[in-house]
Short mmCIF file of N, CA and C in Angstrom, two decimals:
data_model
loop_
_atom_site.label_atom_id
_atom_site.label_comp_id
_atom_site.label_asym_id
_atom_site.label_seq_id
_atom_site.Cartn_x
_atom_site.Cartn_y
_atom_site.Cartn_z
N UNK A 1 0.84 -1.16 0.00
CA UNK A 1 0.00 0.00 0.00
C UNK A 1 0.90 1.24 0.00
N UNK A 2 0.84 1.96 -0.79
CA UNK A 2 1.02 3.48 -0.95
C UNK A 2 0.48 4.15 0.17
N UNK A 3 1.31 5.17 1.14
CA UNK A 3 0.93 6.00 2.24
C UNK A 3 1.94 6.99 2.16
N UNK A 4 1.37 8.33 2.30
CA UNK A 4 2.61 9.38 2.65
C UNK A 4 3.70 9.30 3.89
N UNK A 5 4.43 9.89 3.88
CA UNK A 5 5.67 9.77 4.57
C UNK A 5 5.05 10.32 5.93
N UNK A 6 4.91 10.02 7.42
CA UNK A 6 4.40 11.40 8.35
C UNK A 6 5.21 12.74 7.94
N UNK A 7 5.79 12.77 7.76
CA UNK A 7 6.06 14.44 7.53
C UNK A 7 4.96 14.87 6.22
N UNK A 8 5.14 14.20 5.26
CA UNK A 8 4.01 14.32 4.44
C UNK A 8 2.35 14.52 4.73
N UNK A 9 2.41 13.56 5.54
CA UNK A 9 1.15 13.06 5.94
C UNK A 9 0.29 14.42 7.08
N UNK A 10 1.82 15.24 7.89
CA UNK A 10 1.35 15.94 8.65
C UNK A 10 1.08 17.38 8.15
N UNK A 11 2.25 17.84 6.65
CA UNK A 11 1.50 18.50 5.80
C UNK A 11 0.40 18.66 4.93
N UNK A 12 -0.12 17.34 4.76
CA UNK A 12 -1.51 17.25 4.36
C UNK A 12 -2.20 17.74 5.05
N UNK A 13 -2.19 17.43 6.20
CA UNK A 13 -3.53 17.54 7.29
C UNK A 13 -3.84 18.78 7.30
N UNK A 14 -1.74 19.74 7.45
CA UNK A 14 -2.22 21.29 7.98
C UNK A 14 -2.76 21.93 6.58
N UNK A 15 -2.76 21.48 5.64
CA UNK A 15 -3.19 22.46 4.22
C UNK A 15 -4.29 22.05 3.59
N UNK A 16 -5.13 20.97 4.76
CA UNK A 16 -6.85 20.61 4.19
C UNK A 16 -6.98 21.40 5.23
N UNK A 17 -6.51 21.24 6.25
CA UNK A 17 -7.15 21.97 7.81
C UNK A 17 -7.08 23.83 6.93
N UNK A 18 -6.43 24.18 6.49
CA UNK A 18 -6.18 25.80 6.36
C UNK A 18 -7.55 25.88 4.90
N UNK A 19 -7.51 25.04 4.03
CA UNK A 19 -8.38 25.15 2.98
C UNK A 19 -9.66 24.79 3.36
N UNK A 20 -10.23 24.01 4.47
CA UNK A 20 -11.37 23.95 4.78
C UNK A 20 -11.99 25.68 5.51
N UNK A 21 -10.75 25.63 6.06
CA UNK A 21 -10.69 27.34 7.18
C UNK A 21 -11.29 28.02 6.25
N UNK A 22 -9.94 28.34 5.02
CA UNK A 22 -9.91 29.94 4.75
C UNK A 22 -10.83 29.70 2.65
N UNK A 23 -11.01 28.81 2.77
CA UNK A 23 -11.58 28.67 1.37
C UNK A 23 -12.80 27.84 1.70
N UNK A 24 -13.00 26.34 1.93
CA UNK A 24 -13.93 25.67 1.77
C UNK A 24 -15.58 26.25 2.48
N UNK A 25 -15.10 26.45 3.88
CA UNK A 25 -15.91 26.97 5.11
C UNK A 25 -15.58 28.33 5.09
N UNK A 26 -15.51 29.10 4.19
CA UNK A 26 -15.05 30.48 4.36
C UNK A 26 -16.65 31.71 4.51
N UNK A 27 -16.81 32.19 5.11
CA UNK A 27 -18.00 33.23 5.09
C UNK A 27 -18.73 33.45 3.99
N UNK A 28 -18.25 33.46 3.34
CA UNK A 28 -18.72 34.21 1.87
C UNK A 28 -18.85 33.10 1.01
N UNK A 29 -18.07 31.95 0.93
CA UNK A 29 -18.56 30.86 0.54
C UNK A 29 -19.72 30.18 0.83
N UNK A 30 -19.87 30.37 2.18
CA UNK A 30 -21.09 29.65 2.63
C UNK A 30 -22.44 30.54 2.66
N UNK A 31 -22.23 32.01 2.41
CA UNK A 31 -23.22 32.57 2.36
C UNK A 31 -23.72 32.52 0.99
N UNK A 32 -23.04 31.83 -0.36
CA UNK A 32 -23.03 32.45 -1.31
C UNK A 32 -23.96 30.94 -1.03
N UNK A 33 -23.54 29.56 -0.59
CA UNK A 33 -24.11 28.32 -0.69
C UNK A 33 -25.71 28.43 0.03
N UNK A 34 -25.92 28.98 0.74
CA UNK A 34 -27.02 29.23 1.62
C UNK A 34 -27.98 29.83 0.92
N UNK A 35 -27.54 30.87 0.18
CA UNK A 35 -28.60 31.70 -1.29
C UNK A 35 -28.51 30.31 -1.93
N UNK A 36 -27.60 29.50 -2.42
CA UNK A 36 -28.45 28.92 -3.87
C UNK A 36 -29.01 27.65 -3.26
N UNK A 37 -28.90 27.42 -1.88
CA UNK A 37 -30.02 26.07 -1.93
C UNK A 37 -31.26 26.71 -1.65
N UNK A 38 -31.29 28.43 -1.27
CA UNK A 38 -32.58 28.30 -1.07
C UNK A 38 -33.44 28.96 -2.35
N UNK A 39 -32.62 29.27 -3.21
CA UNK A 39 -33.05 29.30 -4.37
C UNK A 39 -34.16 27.99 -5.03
N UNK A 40 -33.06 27.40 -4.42
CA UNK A 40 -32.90 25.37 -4.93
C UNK A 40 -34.75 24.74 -4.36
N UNK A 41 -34.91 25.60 -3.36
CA UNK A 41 -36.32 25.16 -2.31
C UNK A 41 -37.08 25.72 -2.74
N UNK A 42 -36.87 27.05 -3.10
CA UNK A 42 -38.05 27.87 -3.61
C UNK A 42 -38.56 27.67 -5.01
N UNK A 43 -37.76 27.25 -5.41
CA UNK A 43 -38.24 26.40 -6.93
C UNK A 43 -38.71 25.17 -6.77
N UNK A 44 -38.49 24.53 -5.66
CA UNK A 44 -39.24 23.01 -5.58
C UNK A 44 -40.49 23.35 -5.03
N UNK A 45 -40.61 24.17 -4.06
CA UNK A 45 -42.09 24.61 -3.84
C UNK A 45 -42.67 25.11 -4.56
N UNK A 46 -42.38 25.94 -5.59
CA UNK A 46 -43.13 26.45 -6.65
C UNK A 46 -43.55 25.60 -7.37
N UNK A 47 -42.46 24.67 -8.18
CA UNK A 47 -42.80 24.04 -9.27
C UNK A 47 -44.02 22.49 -8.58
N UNK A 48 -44.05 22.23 -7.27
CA UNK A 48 -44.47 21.19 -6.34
C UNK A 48 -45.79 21.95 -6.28
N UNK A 49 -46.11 23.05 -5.99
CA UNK A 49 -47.31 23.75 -5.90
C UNK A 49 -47.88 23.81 -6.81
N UNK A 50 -47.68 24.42 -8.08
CA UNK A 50 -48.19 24.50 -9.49
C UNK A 50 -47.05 23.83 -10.22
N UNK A 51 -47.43 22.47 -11.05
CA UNK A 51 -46.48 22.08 -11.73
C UNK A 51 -46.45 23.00 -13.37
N UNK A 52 -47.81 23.54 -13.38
CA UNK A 52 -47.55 24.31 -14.72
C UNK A 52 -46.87 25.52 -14.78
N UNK A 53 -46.48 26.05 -13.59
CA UNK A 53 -44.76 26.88 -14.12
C UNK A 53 -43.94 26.02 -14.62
N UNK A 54 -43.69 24.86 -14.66
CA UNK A 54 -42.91 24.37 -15.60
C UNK A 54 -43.04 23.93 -17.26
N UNK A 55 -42.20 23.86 -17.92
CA UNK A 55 -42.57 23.99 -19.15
C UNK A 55 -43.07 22.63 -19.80
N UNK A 56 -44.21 22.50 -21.05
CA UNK A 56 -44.25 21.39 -21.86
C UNK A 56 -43.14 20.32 -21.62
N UNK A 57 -43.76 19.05 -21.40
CA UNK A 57 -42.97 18.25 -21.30
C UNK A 57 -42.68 17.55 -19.96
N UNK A 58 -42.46 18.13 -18.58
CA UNK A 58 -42.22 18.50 -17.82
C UNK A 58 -43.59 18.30 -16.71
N UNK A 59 -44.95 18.90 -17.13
CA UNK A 59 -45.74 19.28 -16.27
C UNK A 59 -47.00 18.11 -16.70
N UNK A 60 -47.12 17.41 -18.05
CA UNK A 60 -47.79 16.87 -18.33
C UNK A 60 -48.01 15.81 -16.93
N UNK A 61 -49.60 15.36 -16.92
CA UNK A 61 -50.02 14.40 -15.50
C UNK A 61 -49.84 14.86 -14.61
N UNK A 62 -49.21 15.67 -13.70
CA UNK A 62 -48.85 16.09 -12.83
C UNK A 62 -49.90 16.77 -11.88
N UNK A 63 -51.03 16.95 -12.67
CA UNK A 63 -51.98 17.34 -11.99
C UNK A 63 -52.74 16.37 -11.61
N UNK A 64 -52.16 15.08 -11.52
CA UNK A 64 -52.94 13.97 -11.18
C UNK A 64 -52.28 12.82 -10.48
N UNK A 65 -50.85 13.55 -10.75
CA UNK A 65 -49.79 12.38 -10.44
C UNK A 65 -50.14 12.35 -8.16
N UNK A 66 -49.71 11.01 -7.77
CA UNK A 66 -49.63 11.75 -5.98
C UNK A 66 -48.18 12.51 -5.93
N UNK A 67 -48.24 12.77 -4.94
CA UNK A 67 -46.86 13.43 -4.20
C UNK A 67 -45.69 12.83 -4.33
N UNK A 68 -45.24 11.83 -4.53
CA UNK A 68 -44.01 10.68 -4.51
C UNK A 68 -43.81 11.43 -5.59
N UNK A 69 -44.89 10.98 -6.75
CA UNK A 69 -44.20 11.14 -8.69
C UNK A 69 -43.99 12.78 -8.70
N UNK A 70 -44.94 13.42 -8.02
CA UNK A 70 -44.67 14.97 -8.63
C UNK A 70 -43.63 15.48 -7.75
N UNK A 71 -42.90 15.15 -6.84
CA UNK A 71 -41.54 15.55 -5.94
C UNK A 71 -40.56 14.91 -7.04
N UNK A 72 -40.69 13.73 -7.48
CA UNK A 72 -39.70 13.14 -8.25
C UNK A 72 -39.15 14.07 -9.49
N UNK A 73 -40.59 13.92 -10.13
CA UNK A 73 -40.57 14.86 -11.67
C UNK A 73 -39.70 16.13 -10.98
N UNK A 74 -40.50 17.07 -10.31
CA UNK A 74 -39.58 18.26 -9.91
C UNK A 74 -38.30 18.32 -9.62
N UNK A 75 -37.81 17.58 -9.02
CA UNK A 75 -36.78 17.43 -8.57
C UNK A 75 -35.12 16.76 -9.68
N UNK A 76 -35.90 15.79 -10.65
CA UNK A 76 -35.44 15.60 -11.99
C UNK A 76 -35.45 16.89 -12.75
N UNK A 77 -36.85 17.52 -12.68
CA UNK A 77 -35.90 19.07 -13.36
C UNK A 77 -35.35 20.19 -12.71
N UNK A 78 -35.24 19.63 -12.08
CA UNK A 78 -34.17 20.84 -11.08
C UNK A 78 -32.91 20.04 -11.15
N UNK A 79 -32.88 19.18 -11.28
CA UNK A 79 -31.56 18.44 -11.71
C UNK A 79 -30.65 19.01 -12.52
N UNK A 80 -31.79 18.92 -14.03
CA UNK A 80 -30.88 18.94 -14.76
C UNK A 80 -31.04 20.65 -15.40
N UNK A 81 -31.11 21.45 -14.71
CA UNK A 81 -31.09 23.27 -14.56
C UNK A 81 -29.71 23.32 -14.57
N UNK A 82 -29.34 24.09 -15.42
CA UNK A 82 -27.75 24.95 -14.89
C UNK A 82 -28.17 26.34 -14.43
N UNK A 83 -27.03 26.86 -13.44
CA UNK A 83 -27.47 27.79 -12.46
C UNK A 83 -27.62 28.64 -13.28
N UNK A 84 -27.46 28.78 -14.48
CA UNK A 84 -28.01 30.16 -15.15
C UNK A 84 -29.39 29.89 -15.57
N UNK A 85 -30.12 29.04 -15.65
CA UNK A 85 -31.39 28.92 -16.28
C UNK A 85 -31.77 28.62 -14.71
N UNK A 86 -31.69 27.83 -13.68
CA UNK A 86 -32.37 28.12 -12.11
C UNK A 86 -32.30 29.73 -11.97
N UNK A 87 -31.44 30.36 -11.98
CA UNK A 87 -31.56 32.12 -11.52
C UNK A 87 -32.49 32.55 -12.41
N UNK A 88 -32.57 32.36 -13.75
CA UNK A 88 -33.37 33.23 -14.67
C UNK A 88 -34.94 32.66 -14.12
N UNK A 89 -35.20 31.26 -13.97
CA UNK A 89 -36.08 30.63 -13.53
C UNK A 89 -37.01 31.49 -11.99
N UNK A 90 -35.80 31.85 -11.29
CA UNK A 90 -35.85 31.91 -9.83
C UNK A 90 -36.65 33.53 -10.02
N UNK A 91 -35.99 34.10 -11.72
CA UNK A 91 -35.73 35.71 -11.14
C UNK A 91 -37.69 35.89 -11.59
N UNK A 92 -37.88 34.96 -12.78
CA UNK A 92 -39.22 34.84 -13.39
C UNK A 92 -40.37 34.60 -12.40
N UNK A 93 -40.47 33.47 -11.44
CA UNK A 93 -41.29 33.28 -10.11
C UNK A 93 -40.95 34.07 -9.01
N UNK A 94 -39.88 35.03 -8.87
CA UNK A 94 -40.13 35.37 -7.24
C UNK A 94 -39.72 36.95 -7.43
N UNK A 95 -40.34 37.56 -6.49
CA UNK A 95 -40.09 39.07 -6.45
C UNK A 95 -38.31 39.43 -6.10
N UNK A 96 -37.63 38.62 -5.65
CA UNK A 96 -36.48 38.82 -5.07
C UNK A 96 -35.58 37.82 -5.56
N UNK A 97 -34.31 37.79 -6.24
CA UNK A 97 -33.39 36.78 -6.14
C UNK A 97 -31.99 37.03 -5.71
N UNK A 98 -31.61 36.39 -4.64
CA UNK A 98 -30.12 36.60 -4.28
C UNK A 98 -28.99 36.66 -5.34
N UNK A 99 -28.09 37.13 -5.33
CA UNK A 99 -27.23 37.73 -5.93
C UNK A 99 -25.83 36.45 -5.74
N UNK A 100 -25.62 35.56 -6.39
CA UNK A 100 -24.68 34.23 -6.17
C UNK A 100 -23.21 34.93 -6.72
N UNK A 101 -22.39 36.02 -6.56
CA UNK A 101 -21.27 36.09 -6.98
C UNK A 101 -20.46 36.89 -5.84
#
């Protein structure tokens, strides 16, 4: 088995320990993460509430489907959203959208 050297091993630790600090867990990182999941919610409640904000394709049955299939469906298209079409999405349903940069 392949293992770093401890001296190695103890510079690893201190330069995940400093990148979790000052980059991973950093303020502004996590505030920026905190806006887009709740972006992420407010579009599942929307689209979970009325599935016809969502587009053709997408919304068909849904007004009939139970709760299991229509969390599923939603959640499959929120999947496959890139954050530029979730924000434009987000900016279209809600009076307010956080600012992710």
């Amino acid at each position: 088995m392949v293992v770093f050297s401890a001296e190695m091993a103890a510079l690893e630790k201190e330069l995940k320990a400093f990148l979790y600090k000052h980059l991973y867990r950093h303020a502004d990182v996590m505030r920026v993460r905190a806006d887009a999941e709740q972006i992420v919610k407010n579009l599942f409640d929307a689209y979970f509430a009325d599935p016809r904000a969502m587009p053709d394709g997408w919304r068909e049955g849904l007004d009939r489907a139970d709760d299991r299939i229509k969390a599923r469906s939603v959640a499959d298209f929120l999947a496959g959203m890139t954050d530029t079409y979730a924000l434009k999405e987000h900016r279209r349903l809600f009076d307010h959208t956080p600012e992710l940069g």
